[in-house]
Short mmCIF file of C-alpha atoms in Angstrom, two decimals:
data_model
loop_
_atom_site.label_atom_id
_atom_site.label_comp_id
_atom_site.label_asym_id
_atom_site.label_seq_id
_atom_site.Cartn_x
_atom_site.Cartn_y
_atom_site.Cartn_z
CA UNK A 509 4.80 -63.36 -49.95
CA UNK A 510 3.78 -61.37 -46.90
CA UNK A 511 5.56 -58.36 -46.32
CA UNK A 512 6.79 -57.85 -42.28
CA UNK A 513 4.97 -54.65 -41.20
CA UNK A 514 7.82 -52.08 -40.03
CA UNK A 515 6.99 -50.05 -36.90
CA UNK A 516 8.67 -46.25 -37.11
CA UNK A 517 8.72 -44.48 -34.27
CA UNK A 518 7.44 -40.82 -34.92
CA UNK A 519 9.91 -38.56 -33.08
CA UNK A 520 8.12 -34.80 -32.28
CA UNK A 521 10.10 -31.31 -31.76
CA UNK A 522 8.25 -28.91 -29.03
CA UNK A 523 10.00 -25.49 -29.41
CA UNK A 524 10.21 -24.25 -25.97
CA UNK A 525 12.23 -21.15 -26.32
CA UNK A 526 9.51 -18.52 -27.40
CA UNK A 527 8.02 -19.92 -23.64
CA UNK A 528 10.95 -19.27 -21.84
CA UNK A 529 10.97 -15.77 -23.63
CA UNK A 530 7.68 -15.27 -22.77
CA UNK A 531 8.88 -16.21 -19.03
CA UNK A 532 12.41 -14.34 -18.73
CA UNK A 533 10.12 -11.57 -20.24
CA UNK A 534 7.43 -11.03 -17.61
CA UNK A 535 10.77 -11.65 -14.19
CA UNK A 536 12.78 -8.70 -15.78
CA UNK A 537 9.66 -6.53 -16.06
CA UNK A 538 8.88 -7.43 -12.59
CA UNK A 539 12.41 -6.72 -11.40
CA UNK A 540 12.62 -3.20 -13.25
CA UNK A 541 9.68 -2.18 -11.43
CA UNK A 542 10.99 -3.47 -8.13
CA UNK A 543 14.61 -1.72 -9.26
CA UNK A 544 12.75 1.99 -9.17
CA UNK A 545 11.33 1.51 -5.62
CA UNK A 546 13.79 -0.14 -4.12
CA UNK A 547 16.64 2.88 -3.43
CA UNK A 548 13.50 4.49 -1.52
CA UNK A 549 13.58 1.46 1.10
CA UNK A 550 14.63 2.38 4.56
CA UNK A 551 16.00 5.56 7.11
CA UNK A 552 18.33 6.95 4.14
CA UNK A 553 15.90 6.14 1.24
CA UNK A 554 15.98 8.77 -1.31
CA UNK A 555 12.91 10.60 -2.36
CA UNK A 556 11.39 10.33 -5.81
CA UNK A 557 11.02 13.21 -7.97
CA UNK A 558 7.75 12.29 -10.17
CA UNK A 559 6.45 14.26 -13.29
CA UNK A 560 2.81 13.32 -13.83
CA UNK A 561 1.44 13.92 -17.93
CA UNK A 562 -0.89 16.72 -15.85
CA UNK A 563 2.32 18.72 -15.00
CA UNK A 564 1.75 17.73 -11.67
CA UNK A 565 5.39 17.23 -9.54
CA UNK A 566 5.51 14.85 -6.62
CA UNK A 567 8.13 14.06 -4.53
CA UNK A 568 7.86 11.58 -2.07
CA UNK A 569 9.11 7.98 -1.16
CA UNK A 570 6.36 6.00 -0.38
CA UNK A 571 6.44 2.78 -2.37
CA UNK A 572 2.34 2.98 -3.58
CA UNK A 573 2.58 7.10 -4.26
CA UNK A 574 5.20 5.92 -6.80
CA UNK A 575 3.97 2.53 -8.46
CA UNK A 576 0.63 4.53 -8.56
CA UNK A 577 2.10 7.36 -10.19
CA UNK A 578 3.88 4.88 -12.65
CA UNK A 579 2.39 3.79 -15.99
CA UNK A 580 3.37 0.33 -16.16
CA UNK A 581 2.21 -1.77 -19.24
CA UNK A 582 3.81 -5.14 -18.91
CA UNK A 583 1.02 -7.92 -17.15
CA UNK A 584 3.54 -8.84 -14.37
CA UNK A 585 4.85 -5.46 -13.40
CA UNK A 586 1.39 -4.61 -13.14
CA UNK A 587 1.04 -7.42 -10.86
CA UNK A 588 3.62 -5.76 -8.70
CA UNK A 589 1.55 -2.62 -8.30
CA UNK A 590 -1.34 -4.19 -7.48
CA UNK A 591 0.78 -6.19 -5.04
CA UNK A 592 1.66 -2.82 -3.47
CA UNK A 593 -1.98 -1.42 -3.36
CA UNK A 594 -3.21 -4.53 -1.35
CA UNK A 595 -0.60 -3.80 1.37
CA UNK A 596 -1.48 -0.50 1.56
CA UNK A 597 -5.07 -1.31 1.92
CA UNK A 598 -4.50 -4.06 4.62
CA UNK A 599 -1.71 -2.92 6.65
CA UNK A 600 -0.87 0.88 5.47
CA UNK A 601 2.75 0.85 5.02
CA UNK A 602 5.48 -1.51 3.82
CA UNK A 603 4.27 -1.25 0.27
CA UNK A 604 7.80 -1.28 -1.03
CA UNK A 605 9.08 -3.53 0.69
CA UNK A 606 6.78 -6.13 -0.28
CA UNK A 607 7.35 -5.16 -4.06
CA UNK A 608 11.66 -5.37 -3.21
CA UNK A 609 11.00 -8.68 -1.79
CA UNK A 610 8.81 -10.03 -4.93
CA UNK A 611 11.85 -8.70 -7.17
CA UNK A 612 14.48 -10.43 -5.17
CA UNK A 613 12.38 -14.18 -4.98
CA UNK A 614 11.85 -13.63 -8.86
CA UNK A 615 15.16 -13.16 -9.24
CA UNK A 616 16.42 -15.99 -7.78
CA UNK A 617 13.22 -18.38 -9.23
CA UNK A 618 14.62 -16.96 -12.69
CA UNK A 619 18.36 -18.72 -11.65
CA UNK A 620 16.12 -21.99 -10.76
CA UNK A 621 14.37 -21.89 -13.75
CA UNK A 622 17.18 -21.47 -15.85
CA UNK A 623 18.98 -24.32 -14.42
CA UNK A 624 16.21 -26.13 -15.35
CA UNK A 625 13.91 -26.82 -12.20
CA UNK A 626 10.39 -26.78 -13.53
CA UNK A 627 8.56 -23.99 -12.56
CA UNK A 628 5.36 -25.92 -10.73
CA UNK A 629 8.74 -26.85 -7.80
CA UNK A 630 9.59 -23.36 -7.89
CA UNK A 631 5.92 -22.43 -6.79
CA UNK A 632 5.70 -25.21 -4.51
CA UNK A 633 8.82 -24.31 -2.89
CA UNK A 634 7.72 -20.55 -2.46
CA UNK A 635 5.05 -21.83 -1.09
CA UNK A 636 6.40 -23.88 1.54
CA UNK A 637 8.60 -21.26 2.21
CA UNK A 638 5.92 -18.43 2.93
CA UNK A 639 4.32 -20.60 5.48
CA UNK A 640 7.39 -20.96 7.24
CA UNK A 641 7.87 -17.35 7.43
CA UNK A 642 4.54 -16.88 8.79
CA UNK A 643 5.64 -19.11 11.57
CA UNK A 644 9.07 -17.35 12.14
CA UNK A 645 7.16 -13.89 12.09
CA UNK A 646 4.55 -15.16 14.09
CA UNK A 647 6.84 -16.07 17.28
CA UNK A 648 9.35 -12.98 16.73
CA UNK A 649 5.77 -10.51 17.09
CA UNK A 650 5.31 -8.67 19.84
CA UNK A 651 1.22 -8.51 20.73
CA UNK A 652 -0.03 -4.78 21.04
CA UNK A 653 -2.87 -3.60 22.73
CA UNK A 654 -5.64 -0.50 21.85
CA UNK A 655 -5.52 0.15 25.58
CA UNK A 656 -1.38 0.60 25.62
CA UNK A 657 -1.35 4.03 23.72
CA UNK A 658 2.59 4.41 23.87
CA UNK A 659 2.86 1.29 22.55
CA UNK A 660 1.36 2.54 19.73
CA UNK A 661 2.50 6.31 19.62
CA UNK A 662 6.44 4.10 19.54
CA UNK A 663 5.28 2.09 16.36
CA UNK A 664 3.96 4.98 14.39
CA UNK A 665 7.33 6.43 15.34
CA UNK A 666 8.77 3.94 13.48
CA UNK A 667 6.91 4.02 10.31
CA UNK A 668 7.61 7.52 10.11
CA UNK A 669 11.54 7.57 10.59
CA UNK A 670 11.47 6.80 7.07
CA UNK A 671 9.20 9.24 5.94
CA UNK A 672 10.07 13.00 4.93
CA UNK A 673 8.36 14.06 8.29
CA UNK A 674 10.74 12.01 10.53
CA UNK A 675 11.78 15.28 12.03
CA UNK A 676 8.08 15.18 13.00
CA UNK A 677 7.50 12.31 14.55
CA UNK A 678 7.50 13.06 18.13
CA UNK A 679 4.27 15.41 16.71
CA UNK A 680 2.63 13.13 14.09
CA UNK A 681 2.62 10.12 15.57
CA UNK A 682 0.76 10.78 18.95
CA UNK A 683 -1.96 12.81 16.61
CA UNK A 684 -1.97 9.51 14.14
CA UNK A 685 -2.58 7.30 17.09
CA UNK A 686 -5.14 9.32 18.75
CA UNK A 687 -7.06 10.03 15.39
CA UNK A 688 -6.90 6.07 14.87
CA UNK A 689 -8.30 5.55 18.60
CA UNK A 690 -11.21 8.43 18.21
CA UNK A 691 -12.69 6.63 15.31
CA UNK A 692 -11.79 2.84 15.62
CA UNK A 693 -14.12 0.03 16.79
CA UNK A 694 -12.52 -1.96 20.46
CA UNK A 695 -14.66 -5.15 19.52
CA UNK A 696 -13.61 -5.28 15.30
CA UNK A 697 -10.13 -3.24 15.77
CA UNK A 698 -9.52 -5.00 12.10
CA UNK A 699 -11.93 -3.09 10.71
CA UNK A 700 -11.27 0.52 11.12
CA UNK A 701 -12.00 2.81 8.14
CA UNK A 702 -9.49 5.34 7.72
CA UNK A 703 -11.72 7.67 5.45
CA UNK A 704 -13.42 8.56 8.52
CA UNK A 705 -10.41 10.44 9.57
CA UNK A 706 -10.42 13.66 7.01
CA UNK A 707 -7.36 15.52 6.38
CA UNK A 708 -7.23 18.90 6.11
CA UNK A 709 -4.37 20.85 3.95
CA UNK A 710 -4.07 24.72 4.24
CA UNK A 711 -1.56 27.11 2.66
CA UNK A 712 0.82 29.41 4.75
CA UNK A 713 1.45 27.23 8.26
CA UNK A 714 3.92 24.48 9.00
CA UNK A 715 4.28 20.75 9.78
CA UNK A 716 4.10 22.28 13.77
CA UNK A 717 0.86 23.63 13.44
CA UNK A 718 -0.81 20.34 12.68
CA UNK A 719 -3.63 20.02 15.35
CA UNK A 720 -5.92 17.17 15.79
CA UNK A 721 -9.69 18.26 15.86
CA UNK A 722 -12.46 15.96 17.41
CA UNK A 723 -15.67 17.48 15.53
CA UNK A 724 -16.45 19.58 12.33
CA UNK A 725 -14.86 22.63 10.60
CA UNK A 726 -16.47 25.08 9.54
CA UNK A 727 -14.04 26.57 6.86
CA UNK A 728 -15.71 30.04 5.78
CA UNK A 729 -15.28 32.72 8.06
CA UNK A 730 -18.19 35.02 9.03
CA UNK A 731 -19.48 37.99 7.05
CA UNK A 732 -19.90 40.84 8.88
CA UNK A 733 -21.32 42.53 6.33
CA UNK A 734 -23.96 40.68 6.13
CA UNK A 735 -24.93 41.15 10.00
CA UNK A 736 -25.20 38.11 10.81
CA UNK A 737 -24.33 36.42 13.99
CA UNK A 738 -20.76 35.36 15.30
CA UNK A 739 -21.30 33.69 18.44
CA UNK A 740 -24.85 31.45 18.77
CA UNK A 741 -24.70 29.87 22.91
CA UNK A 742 -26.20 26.66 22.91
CA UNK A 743 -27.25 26.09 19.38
CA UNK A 744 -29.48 23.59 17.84
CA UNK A 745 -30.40 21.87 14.50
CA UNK A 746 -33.62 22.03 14.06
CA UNK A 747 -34.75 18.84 11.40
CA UNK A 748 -38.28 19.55 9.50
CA UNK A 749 -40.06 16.14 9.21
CA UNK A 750 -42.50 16.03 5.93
CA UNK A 751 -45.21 13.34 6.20
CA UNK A 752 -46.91 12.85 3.26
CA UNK A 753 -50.91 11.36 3.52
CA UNK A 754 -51.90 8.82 1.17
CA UNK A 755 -54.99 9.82 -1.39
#
C-alpha cells in the first residue's frame, strides 16, 4: 500500500525589529544634531557658546562653525555635518538651515515609516518632492547681475542681519561685495575662489576700522636702527635668472 505524500508548508519568521532599531536609531541622531543648530536659525538666533578639548572658546552662530566644532559619532549625524560643509562650500551660507530642514523631513519620514510605508516610497516621494521645489524656487528667484553692485551690496545685507555683525552691515557688506568683484572671474562667475581674498585679524581696533586693501601688506614695520630705507620712489623687483649649460 502506497502511502499519499503530504505536502507541509514551511512557514519562516524574519525578525524585523533590531532593523527598525537600527533605523529609529540613525532619524533621532540626525534630529539631535539638527535640535542644537536649530535655535541659532534666523534675526533672533542665539549664539553658541563652544568649549573646544584645546580650551579654545567660540561663540558664534553659524550653522558649519558649530557642526564643525561638534564631535559627532553616530554615521547619520555625521551625514548631517557633512551636509552642512557642502553648502558652505557651494553657496557660503544657509548651512543650518539645510541641516533644520533634513531634521524636520526625517522627522516626518520616521511618522511614515512607522505607519508602515516602506521606506524605498518614502525616498521616492522625497524625491519627487525636491524636484518640485526646485521648480517653485526656480520661478520665485530673482536673477542678479555682477554688473548691478547694489544688488549685491542688498543681499550680503541680508546674510548678515543674522550674523553678530548685523550692526555692521551697512560696512561689511559693500567691502564683501567689492572683495568678491576684485578677485572673481565675469566669464566663470561660478567659479570664484574665496581663498584668494585673505583676511587679516589685528588686536586693539574695531569692527569700524575694517578697510578693504587691493594689493599686499607688508606687516613689519621699519627698523630704523638698522638705517635702512623708509620710502623707495618707484621701486622694482629685480628676478635673477640661472641658466644652467649642459656638460
Amino acid at each position: 500500500m502506497a502511502a499519499a505524500a503530504k505536502t507541509r508548508s514551511t512557514e519562516t519568521f524574519v525578525d524585523n525589529k533590531r532593523k527598525d532599531d537600527i533605523r529609529n536609531a540613525n532619524i533621532e541622531a540626525a534630529q539631535s544634531v539638527a535640535n542644537t543648530v536649530r535655535t541659532s536659525l534666523g534675526p533672533k538666533g542665539m549664539d553658541k557658546m563652544i568649549s573646544t578639548s584645546s580650551g579654545e572658546v567660540i561663540i558664534t552662530n553659524d550653522g558649519a562653525t558649530i557642526l564643525n566644532k561638534m564631535e559627532v559619532l553616530q554615521p547619520a549625524a555625521k551625514f548631517l555635518v557633512e551636509l552642512s560643509k557642502s553648502q558652505d562650500v557651494v553657496a557660503g551660507d544657509g548651512t543650518t538651515t539645510v541641516v533644520v530642514i533634513a531634521g524636520s523631513l526625517l522627522k516626518a519620514s520616521l511618522g511614515l515609516l512607522t505607519s508602515g510605508i516602506h521606506p524605498t516610497i518614502v525616498s521616492d516621494s522625497l524625491h519627487k518632492a525636491s524636484i518640485k521645489a526646485v521648480e517653485v524656487l526656480t520661478a520665485m528667484a530673482v536673477p542678479v547681475e555682477l554688473s548691478d553692485r547694489d544688488s549685491l551690496v542688498k543681499s550680503a545685507s541680508t546674510s548678515l542681519n543674522s550674523k553678530v555683525v548685523s550692526q555692521y552691515s551697512t560696512l561689511l557688506a559693500p567691502l564683501a561685495v567689492d572683495a568678491v568683484l576684485s578677485v572673481v572671474d565675469p566669464e566663470k562667475p561660478d567659479l570664484v575662489d574665496l581663498k584668494d581674498i585673505k583676511i587679516v585679524k589685528k588686536l586693539g581696533g574695531t569692527v569700524d576700522d575694517t578697510e578693504s586693501i587691493k594689493g599686499l601688506i607688508f606687516d613689519k614695520k621699519v627698523s630704523h636702527a638698522a638705517g635702512g630705507p623708509t620710502r623707495v620712489e618707484n621701486a622694482k623687483i629685480g628676478v635673477i635668472q640661472f641658466q644652467i649649460s649642459p656638460p
